[in-house]
Every structure is written in C-alpha cells, then in structure tokens.
Amino acid sequence: GAGVSQSPSNKVTEKGKDVELRCDPISGHTALYWYRQRLGQGLEFLIYFQGNSAPDKSGLPSDRFSAERTGESVSTLTIQRTQQEDSAVYLCASSPRQRMNTEAFFGQGTRLTVV
Amino acid sequence: KNEVEQSPQNLTAQEGEFITINCSYSVGISALHWLQQHPGGGIVSLFMLSSGKKKHGRLIATINIQEKHSSLHITASHPRDSAVYICAVRSYGGATNKLIFGTGTLLAVQP
C-alpha cells in the first residue's frame, strides 16, 4: 500500500492478557517509530528503529512492553499482562531515512482498550 | 513545564473565520511539524518546516527560530477543518531525532 498500515485498527482485551500490534511501514522507509496517545493526553514516544541499528527503547513505559522489527520491514509491538492504563491509541510512523529534517508518515493507529 | 506548548487548547470558530494556533518550544530543534488528527482517525502531516513560512491551500505555517515559536493559520475556515492540530518538534542532535509533541489544539468550526 501507499501508506503506513497498522493492524488491528481496534483491539479489546481483558486485563492480564498479552496483545500484539502490527505496523507495516512504507516500503523503503528505514526509520520506524511507535507512539502512544492516551485519552485526553498528548503523544508519547515509545521506541524507534533505524535500519539494523540497536533500537532506541527509551520511551517504553515498563518491561511489559517490547517491540521487534526485522530489517526495514514489519514491526510488532507487544504488551504483556495488559493493564487498564495501557488503554490508548498506538501510532506507528515511518520515515525515509534517519536525517534531521525528514517527514514522518503516520498510520491510522490501533485503539487498544483493556477491560 | 512541557517542552512544547500549544495555545489555545480549545478553539471554536464560525465558518469563514481566520484561525491562528500557536506553538512555543524550549528545546533546540532541527524541524517543526504541524499535524492534523481527526476524531477516531490517524494523523496527517500538514507541514514540516525549519525556517520561514510555508503555504498549502488555506493553511499557512510560520516559524521564528530565534523566538522558538510557530503559528498555524487557517484562512476561510470550514467545518471540515474541525480536528485536533498538533505541533511537534524534532529535537536537535541525539541518535533518534524523535518527535516531541504538544498536547494539541482541538478546533471546532461551526457552520
């Protein structure tokens, strides 16, 4: 597709269950970001991948959160033992390259609700 | 204090009005983004700028690097402009150049 694709678009899960969110970046984009937006709050940085370099995980809120990306392809964000405070829209963005003035292209997000 | 501050937080306008949304930041930046988020939708990038002014249709974005301030203007506003407008800065230096976001401005344009 032409844009960043995320799946699922909506996910309702029970507290304590694990969830996996998927992001398909734009083909050829080497940089991939995960962000989170909780209700009524701004966007929070979670994790950043750039090519085959070690990811910047500085935004992950706890060790229940992890993400993977193989090369310059799909990324998955996994949340283990979900808690109600994990409810948010999880947004993925990709950029053509890791340069200072590179535009980021966002996906539609995955709305996660933990009940 | 947030590194990126937007004002106003909420804005209601009548169709046709000229709208200004402001963004101030406190960190060194390499670029500033204006983003649009519709209810339930994803995010669309409107502008990316590092100096001066850009125009796209009825939207105009300006930035003053010395004053660490940017404005987004909407001319002849329309109800379809109703959305959350988010200012985000790409901090200068570091390995990630991740975006730092403002909390957004909720704009409602009434017919």
PDB file of C-alpha atoms in Angstrom:
ATOM      1  CA  GLY A   1       0.000   0.000   0.000  1.00  0.00           C
ATOM      2  CA  ALA A   2       0.943   3.638  -0.275  1.00  0.00           C
ATOM      3  CA  GLY A   3       0.839   4.495   3.415  1.00  0.00           C
ATOM      4  CA  VAL A   4       1.750   3.152   6.818  1.00  0.00           C
ATOM      5  CA  SER A   5      -0.610   0.321   7.700  1.00  0.00           C
ATOM      6  CA  GLN A   6      -1.455  -0.772  11.223  1.00  0.00           C
ATOM      7  CA  SER A   7      -3.444  -3.724  12.442  1.00  0.00           C
ATOM      8  CA  PRO A   8      -5.735  -4.344  14.094  1.00  0.00           C
ATOM      9  CA  SER A   9      -7.482  -0.981  13.986  1.00  0.00           C
ATOM     10  CA  ASN A  10      -9.280  -1.778  17.219  1.00  0.00           C
ATOM     11  CA  LYS A  11      -8.469  -4.278  19.950  1.00  0.00           C
ATOM     12  CA  VAL A  12     -10.372  -5.012  23.147  1.00  0.00           C
ATOM     13  CA  THR A  13      -8.597  -7.284  25.565  1.00  0.00           C
ATOM     14  CA  GLU A  14      -9.002  -8.475  29.110  1.00  0.00           C
ATOM     15  CA  LYS A  15      -6.664  -7.242  31.794  1.00  0.00           C
ATOM     16  CA  GLY A  16      -3.720  -9.582  32.130  1.00  0.00           C
ATOM     17  CA  LYS A  17      -3.749 -10.843  28.547  1.00  0.00           C
ATOM     18  CA  ASP A  18      -0.942 -10.221  26.066  1.00  0.00           C
ATOM     19  CA  VAL A  19      -1.529  -8.239  22.863  1.00  0.00           C
ATOM     20  CA  GLU A  20       0.470  -7.791  19.697  1.00  0.00           C
ATOM     21  CA  LEU A  21       0.141  -4.769  17.450  1.00  0.00           C
ATOM     22  CA  ARG A  22       1.487  -4.678  13.931  1.00  0.00           C
ATOM     23  CA  CYS A  23       2.900  -1.912  11.776  1.00  0.00           C
ATOM     24  CA  ASP A  24       3.728  -2.131   8.074  1.00  0.00           C
ATOM     25  CA  PRO A  25       5.834   0.903   7.182  1.00  0.00           C
ATOM     26  CA  ILE A  26       6.046   2.485   3.779  1.00  0.00           C
ATOM     27  CA  SER A  27       8.305   0.402   1.586  1.00  0.00           C
ATOM     28  CA  GLY A  28      11.874   1.659   1.685  1.00  0.00           C
ATOM     29  CA  HIS A  29      11.472   3.634   4.888  1.00  0.00           C
ATOM     30  CA  THR A  30      14.359   2.834   7.166  1.00  0.00           C
ATOM     31  CA  ALA A  31      13.145   4.647  10.287  1.00  0.00           C
ATOM     32  CA  LEU A  32      10.124   3.409  12.249  1.00  0.00           C
ATOM     33  CA  TYR A  33       8.612   4.909  15.383  1.00  0.00           C
ATOM     34  CA  TRP A  34       5.958   3.769  17.847  1.00  0.00           C
ATOM     35  CA  TYR A  35       3.991   6.379  19.785  1.00  0.00           C
ATOM     36  CA  ARG A  36       1.144   6.135  22.275  1.00  0.00           C
ATOM     37  CA  GLN A  37      -1.717   8.545  22.872  1.00  0.00           C
ATOM     38  CA  ARG A  38      -3.825   8.045  25.957  1.00  0.00           C
ATOM     39  CA  LEU A  39      -7.242   9.638  26.157  1.00  0.00           C
ATOM     40  CA  GLY A  40      -7.005  13.382  26.585  1.00  0.00           C
ATOM     41  CA  GLN A  41      -3.226  13.352  26.532  1.00  0.00           C
ATOM     42  CA  GLY A  42      -0.524  14.116  24.040  1.00  0.00           C
ATOM     43  CA  LEU A  43       1.558  11.687  22.052  1.00  0.00           C
ATOM     44  CA  GLU A  44       4.302   9.799  23.886  1.00  0.00           C
ATOM     45  CA  PHE A  45       7.349   8.350  22.200  1.00  0.00           C
ATOM     46  CA  LEU A  46       7.787   4.628  22.846  1.00  0.00           C
ATOM     47  CA  ILE A  47      10.502   3.153  20.628  1.00  0.00           C
ATOM     48  CA  TYR A  48      12.479   3.900  17.477  1.00  0.00           C
ATOM     49  CA  PHE A  49      14.078   1.599  14.906  1.00  0.00           C
ATOM     50  CA  GLN A  50      16.608   2.683  12.318  1.00  0.00           C
ATOM     51  CA  GLY A  51      17.716   0.027   9.859  1.00  0.00           C
ATOM     52  CA  ASN A  52      19.768  -2.650  11.562  1.00  0.00           C
ATOM     53  CA  SER A  53      20.953  -0.407  14.396  1.00  0.00           C
ATOM     54  CA  ALA A  54      20.031  -1.122  18.001  1.00  0.00           C
ATOM     55  CA  PRO A  55      16.597   0.375  18.692  1.00  0.00           C
ATOM     56  CA  ASP A  56      16.067   3.358  20.988  1.00  0.00           C
ATOM     57  CA  LYS A  57      13.813   1.915  23.679  1.00  0.00           C
ATOM     58  CA  SER A  58      13.988   4.907  25.990  1.00  0.00           C
ATOM     59  CA  GLY A  59      10.257   5.620  25.794  1.00  0.00           C
ATOM     60  CA  LEU A  60       8.968   2.173  26.732  1.00  0.00           C
ATOM     61  CA  PRO A  61       6.993   2.646  29.973  1.00  0.00           C
ATOM     62  CA  SER A  62       7.740  -0.751  31.519  1.00  0.00           C
ATOM     63  CA  ASP A  63       9.300  -4.132  30.824  1.00  0.00           C
ATOM     64  CA  ARG A  64       5.869  -5.390  29.812  1.00  0.00           C
ATOM     65  CA  PHE A  65       6.370  -3.506  26.559  1.00  0.00           C
ATOM     66  CA  SER A  66       8.620  -4.796  23.810  1.00  0.00           C
ATOM     67  CA  ALA A  67       8.926  -4.306  20.079  1.00  0.00           C
ATOM     68  CA  GLU A  68      10.648  -6.026  17.228  1.00  0.00           C
ATOM     69  CA  ARG A  69      11.497  -5.172  13.686  1.00  0.00           C
ATOM     70  CA  THR A  70      13.366  -7.280  11.186  1.00  0.00           C
ATOM     71  CA  GLY A  71      15.462  -5.152   8.866  1.00  0.00           C
ATOM     72  CA  GLU A  72      13.332  -2.469   7.241  1.00  0.00           C
ATOM     73  CA  SER A  73      10.083  -4.389   7.278  1.00  0.00           C
ATOM     74  CA  VAL A  74       7.169  -5.020   9.595  1.00  0.00           C
ATOM     75  CA  SER A  75       7.326  -4.114  13.265  1.00  0.00           C
ATOM     76  CA  THR A  76       5.347  -5.627  16.117  1.00  0.00           C
ATOM     77  CA  LEU A  77       4.700  -4.007  19.482  1.00  0.00           C
ATOM     78  CA  THR A  78       3.896  -6.499  22.214  1.00  0.00           C
ATOM     79  CA  ILE A  79       2.317  -5.652  25.538  1.00  0.00           C
ATOM     80  CA  GLN A  80       2.369  -8.431  28.095  1.00  0.00           C
ATOM     81  CA  ARG A  81      -0.021  -8.751  31.028  1.00  0.00           C
ATOM     82  CA  THR A  82      -2.009  -5.734  29.882  1.00  0.00           C
ATOM     83  CA  GLN A  83      -3.252  -3.225  32.426  1.00  0.00           C
ATOM     84  CA  GLN A  84      -6.087  -0.735  32.143  1.00  0.00           C
ATOM     85  CA  GLU A  85      -3.623   2.139  31.946  1.00  0.00           C
ATOM     86  CA  ASP A  86      -2.328   0.603  28.707  1.00  0.00           C
ATOM     87  CA  SER A  87      -5.573   1.643  27.019  1.00  0.00           C
ATOM     88  CA  ALA A  88      -4.594   4.114  24.322  1.00  0.00           C
ATOM     89  CA  VAL A  89      -4.204   4.636  20.622  1.00  0.00           C
ATOM     90  CA  TYR A  90      -0.883   3.216  19.487  1.00  0.00           C
ATOM     91  CA  LEU A  91       0.506   5.004  16.457  1.00  0.00           C
ATOM     92  CA  CYS A  92       3.270   3.912  14.153  1.00  0.00           C
ATOM     93  CA  ALA A  93       5.201   6.258  11.884  1.00  0.00           C
ATOM     94  CA  SER A  94       7.931   5.714   9.338  1.00  0.00           C
ATOM     95  CA  SER A  95      10.467   7.977   7.668  1.00  0.00           C
ATOM     96  CA  PRO A  96      12.582   7.529   4.565  1.00  0.00           C
ATOM     97  CA  ARG A  97      15.836   7.857   6.437  1.00  0.00           C
ATOM     98  CA  GLN A  98      17.372   8.949   9.681  1.00  0.00           C
ATOM     99  CA  ARG A  99      18.016  12.562   8.830  1.00  0.00           C
ATOM    100  CA  MET A 100      17.202  15.619  10.798  1.00  0.00           C
ATOM    101  CA  ASN A 101      14.599  17.135   8.523  1.00  0.00           C
ATOM    102  CA  THR A 102      12.745  14.051   7.406  1.00  0.00           C
ATOM    103  CA  GLU A 103       8.978  13.983   7.383  1.00  0.00           C
ATOM    104  CA  ALA A 104       7.262  11.245   9.331  1.00  0.00           C
ATOM    105  CA  PHE A 105       4.281   9.400   7.862  1.00  0.00           C
ATOM    106  CA  PHE A 106       1.756   8.092  10.367  1.00  0.00           C
ATOM    107  CA  GLY A 107      -0.519   5.081  10.316  1.00  0.00           C
ATOM    108  CA  GLN A 108      -4.168   5.202  11.383  1.00  0.00           C
ATOM    109  CA  GLY A 109      -3.330   3.739  14.758  1.00  0.00           C
ATOM    110  CA  THR A 110      -4.557   0.813  16.819  1.00  0.00           C
ATOM    111  CA  ARG A 111      -7.074   1.686  19.503  1.00  0.00           C
ATOM    112  CA  LEU A 112      -6.414  -0.640  22.436  1.00  0.00           C
ATOM    113  CA  THR A 113      -8.975  -0.986  25.194  1.00  0.00           C
ATOM    114  CA  VAL A 114      -8.124  -3.064  28.249  1.00  0.00           C
ATOM    115  CA  VAL A 115     -11.196  -4.085  30.219  1.00  0.00           C
TER     116      VAL A 115
ATOM    117  CA  LYS B   1       6.695  22.599  32.026  1.00  0.00           C
ATOM    118  CA  ASN B   2       6.252  20.787  28.721  1.00  0.00           C
ATOM    119  CA  GLU B   3       8.960  21.235  26.129  1.00  0.00           C
ATOM    120  CA  VAL B   4       6.284  22.013  23.537  1.00  0.00           C
ATOM    121  CA  GLU B   5       3.364  24.228  24.485  1.00  0.00           C
ATOM    122  CA  GLN B   6       0.338  24.937  22.322  1.00  0.00           C
ATOM    123  CA  SER B   7      -2.357  27.556  22.649  1.00  0.00           C
ATOM    124  CA  PRO B   8      -5.235  27.644  22.760  1.00  0.00           C
ATOM    125  CA  GLN B   9      -6.108  24.135  23.941  1.00  0.00           C
ATOM    126  CA  ASN B  10      -9.629  24.502  22.603  1.00  0.00           C
ATOM    127  CA  LEU B  11     -10.907  26.792  19.890  1.00  0.00           C
ATOM    128  CA  THR B  12     -14.384  27.279  18.483  1.00  0.00           C
ATOM    129  CA  ALA B  13     -14.803  29.366  15.356  1.00  0.00           C
ATOM    130  CA  GLN B  14     -17.521  30.294  12.919  1.00  0.00           C
ATOM    131  CA  GLU B  15     -17.210  29.193   9.336  1.00  0.00           C
ATOM    132  CA  GLY B  16     -15.174  31.675   7.359  1.00  0.00           C
ATOM    133  CA  GLU B  17     -13.118  32.980  10.267  1.00  0.00           C
ATOM    134  CA  PHE B  18      -9.335  33.294  10.215  1.00  0.00           C
ATOM    135  CA  ILE B  19      -7.797  30.936  12.757  1.00  0.00           C
ATOM    136  CA  THR B  20      -4.411  31.002  14.451  1.00  0.00           C
ATOM    137  CA  ILE B  21      -2.921  28.241  16.579  1.00  0.00           C
ATOM    138  CA  ASN B  22       0.341  28.904  18.385  1.00  0.00           C
ATOM    139  CA  CYS B  23       3.226  26.661  19.370  1.00  0.00           C
ATOM    140  CA  SER B  24       6.177  27.525  21.591  1.00  0.00           C
ATOM    141  CA  TYR B  25       9.061  25.214  22.373  1.00  0.00           C
ATOM    142  CA  SER B  26      12.006  25.293  24.732  1.00  0.00           C
ATOM    143  CA  VAL B  27      14.486  22.880  23.129  1.00  0.00           C
ATOM    144  CA  GLY B  28      16.826  23.222  20.193  1.00  0.00           C
ATOM    145  CA  ILE B  29      15.161  21.819  17.115  1.00  0.00           C
ATOM    146  CA  SER B  30      16.029  20.772  13.619  1.00  0.00           C
ATOM    147  CA  ALA B  31      12.458  20.882  12.342  1.00  0.00           C
ATOM    148  CA  LEU B  32       8.903  21.553  13.447  1.00  0.00           C
ATOM    149  CA  HIS B  33       5.855  19.642  12.268  1.00  0.00           C
ATOM    150  CA  TRP B  34       2.211  20.579  12.209  1.00  0.00           C
ATOM    151  CA  LEU B  35      -0.048  17.540  12.271  1.00  0.00           C
ATOM    152  CA  GLN B  36      -3.799  17.092  11.934  1.00  0.00           C
ATOM    153  CA  GLN B  37      -5.733  14.390  13.743  1.00  0.00           C
ATOM    154  CA  HIS B  38      -9.411  13.795  13.003  1.00  0.00           C
ATOM    155  CA  PRO B  39     -11.670  12.109  15.593  1.00  0.00           C
ATOM    156  CA  GLY B  40     -11.066   8.381  15.520  1.00  0.00           C
ATOM    157  CA  GLY B  41      -8.586   8.776  12.711  1.00  0.00           C
ATOM    158  CA  GLY B  42      -4.900   8.686  12.244  1.00  0.00           C
ATOM    159  CA  ILE B  43      -2.555  11.593  11.889  1.00  0.00           C
ATOM    160  CA  VAL B  44      -1.816  13.550   8.753  1.00  0.00           C
ATOM    161  CA  SER B  45       1.297  15.621   8.410  1.00  0.00           C
ATOM    162  CA  LEU B  46       0.408  19.145   7.272  1.00  0.00           C
ATOM    163  CA  PHE B  47       3.762  20.880   7.284  1.00  0.00           C
ATOM    164  CA  MET B  48       7.356  20.322   8.163  1.00  0.00           C
ATOM    165  CA  LEU B  49       9.408  23.488   8.415  1.00  0.00           C
ATOM    166  CA  SER B  50      12.713  24.636   9.803  1.00  0.00           C
ATOM    167  CA  SER B  51      12.566  28.305   8.833  1.00  0.00           C
ATOM    168  CA  GLY B  52      10.310  30.927   7.320  1.00  0.00           C
ATOM    169  CA  LYS B  53       6.867  30.162   6.042  1.00  0.00           C
ATOM    170  CA  LYS B  54       5.009  27.515   4.079  1.00  0.00           C
ATOM    171  CA  LYS B  55       1.583  27.641   2.456  1.00  0.00           C
ATOM    172  CA  HIS B  56      -0.681  24.870   1.279  1.00  0.00           C
ATOM    173  CA  GLY B  57      -4.145  25.830   0.155  1.00  0.00           C
ATOM    174  CA  ARG B  58      -5.861  27.641   3.024  1.00  0.00           C
ATOM    175  CA  LEU B  59      -3.174  26.623   5.508  1.00  0.00           C
ATOM    176  CA  ILE B  60      -0.136  28.711   6.342  1.00  0.00           C
ATOM    177  CA  ALA B  61       2.619  27.793   8.794  1.00  0.00           C
ATOM    178  CA  THR B  62       5.312  30.128  10.047  1.00  0.00           C
ATOM    179  CA  ILE B  63       8.255  29.639  12.336  1.00  0.00           C
ATOM    180  CA  ASN B  64      10.548  32.048  14.166  1.00  0.00           C
ATOM    181  CA  ILE B  65      13.640  30.129  15.216  1.00  0.00           C
ATOM    182  CA  GLN B  66      15.033  32.954  17.373  1.00  0.00           C
ATOM    183  CA  GLU B  67      11.801  33.234  19.347  1.00  0.00           C
ATOM    184  CA  LYS B  68      11.185  29.454  19.341  1.00  0.00           C
ATOM    185  CA  HIS B  69       7.660  29.973  18.146  1.00  0.00           C
ATOM    186  CA  SER B  70       5.486  28.729  15.312  1.00  0.00           C
ATOM    187  CA  SER B  71       1.971  29.528  14.188  1.00  0.00           C
ATOM    188  CA  LEU B  72      -0.535  27.638  12.074  1.00  0.00           C
ATOM    189  CA  HIS B  73      -3.094  29.796  10.300  1.00  0.00           C
ATOM    190  CA  ILE B  74      -6.281  28.648   8.596  1.00  0.00           C
ATOM    191  CA  THR B  75      -7.939  31.140   6.271  1.00  0.00           C
ATOM    192  CA  ALA B  76     -11.651  30.979   5.405  1.00  0.00           C
ATOM    193  CA  SER B  77     -12.198  28.171   7.912  1.00  0.00           C
ATOM    194  CA  HIS B  78     -14.673  25.409   7.132  1.00  0.00           C
ATOM    195  CA  PRO B  79     -16.406  22.791   9.320  1.00  0.00           C
ATOM    196  CA  ARG B  80     -14.263  20.095   7.695  1.00  0.00           C
ATOM    197  CA  ASP B  81     -11.233  21.783   9.298  1.00  0.00           C
ATOM    198  CA  SER B  82     -12.539  20.598  12.684  1.00  0.00           C
ATOM    199  CA  ALA B  83      -9.817  18.404  14.129  1.00  0.00           C
ATOM    200  CA  VAL B  84      -7.007  18.317  16.650  1.00  0.00           C
ATOM    201  CA  TYR B  85      -3.944  20.194  15.445  1.00  0.00           C
ATOM    202  CA  ILE B  86      -0.682  19.047  16.940  1.00  0.00           C
ATOM    203  CA  CYS B  87       2.659  20.797  16.958  1.00  0.00           C
ATOM    204  CA  ALA B  88       5.687  18.514  17.155  1.00  0.00           C
ATOM    205  CA  VAL B  89       9.371  19.340  17.182  1.00  0.00           C
ATOM    206  CA  ARG B  90      12.275  17.211  16.139  1.00  0.00           C
ATOM    207  CA  SER B  91      14.880  17.837  18.789  1.00  0.00           C
ATOM    208  CA  TYR B  92      18.344  18.724  17.630  1.00  0.00           C
ATOM    209  CA  GLY B  93      21.081  16.150  17.989  1.00  0.00           C
ATOM    210  CA  GLY B  94      20.943  12.777  19.651  1.00  0.00           C
ATOM    211  CA  ALA B  95      20.651   9.434  17.967  1.00  0.00           C
ATOM    212  CA  THR B  96      16.950   9.315  17.451  1.00  0.00           C
ATOM    213  CA  ASN B  97      15.700  12.744  16.427  1.00  0.00           C
ATOM    214  CA  LYS B  98      12.351  11.654  17.800  1.00  0.00           C
ATOM    215  CA  LEU B  99       9.393  13.980  17.741  1.00  0.00           C
ATOM    216  CA  ILE B 100       8.304  15.778  20.893  1.00  0.00           C
ATOM    217  CA  PHE B 101       4.614  16.564  20.750  1.00  0.00           C
ATOM    218  CA  GLY B 102       2.461  19.340  22.098  1.00  0.00           C
ATOM    219  CA  THR B 103      -0.849  18.340  23.663  1.00  0.00           C
ATOM    220  CA  GLY B 104      -2.812  19.574  20.687  1.00  0.00           C
ATOM    221  CA  THR B 105      -5.442  22.195  19.938  1.00  0.00           C
ATOM    222  CA  LEU B 106      -8.998  20.998  19.476  1.00  0.00           C
ATOM    223  CA  LEU B 107     -10.604  23.109  16.760  1.00  0.00           C
ATOM    224  CA  ALA B 108     -14.337  23.126  16.113  1.00  0.00           C
ATOM    225  CA  VAL B 109     -15.584  25.161  13.171  1.00  0.00           C
ATOM    226  CA  GLN B 110     -19.295  25.744  13.264  1.00  0.00           C
ATOM    227  CA  PRO B 111     -21.376  26.323  10.123  1.00  0.00           C
TER     228      PRO B 111
END
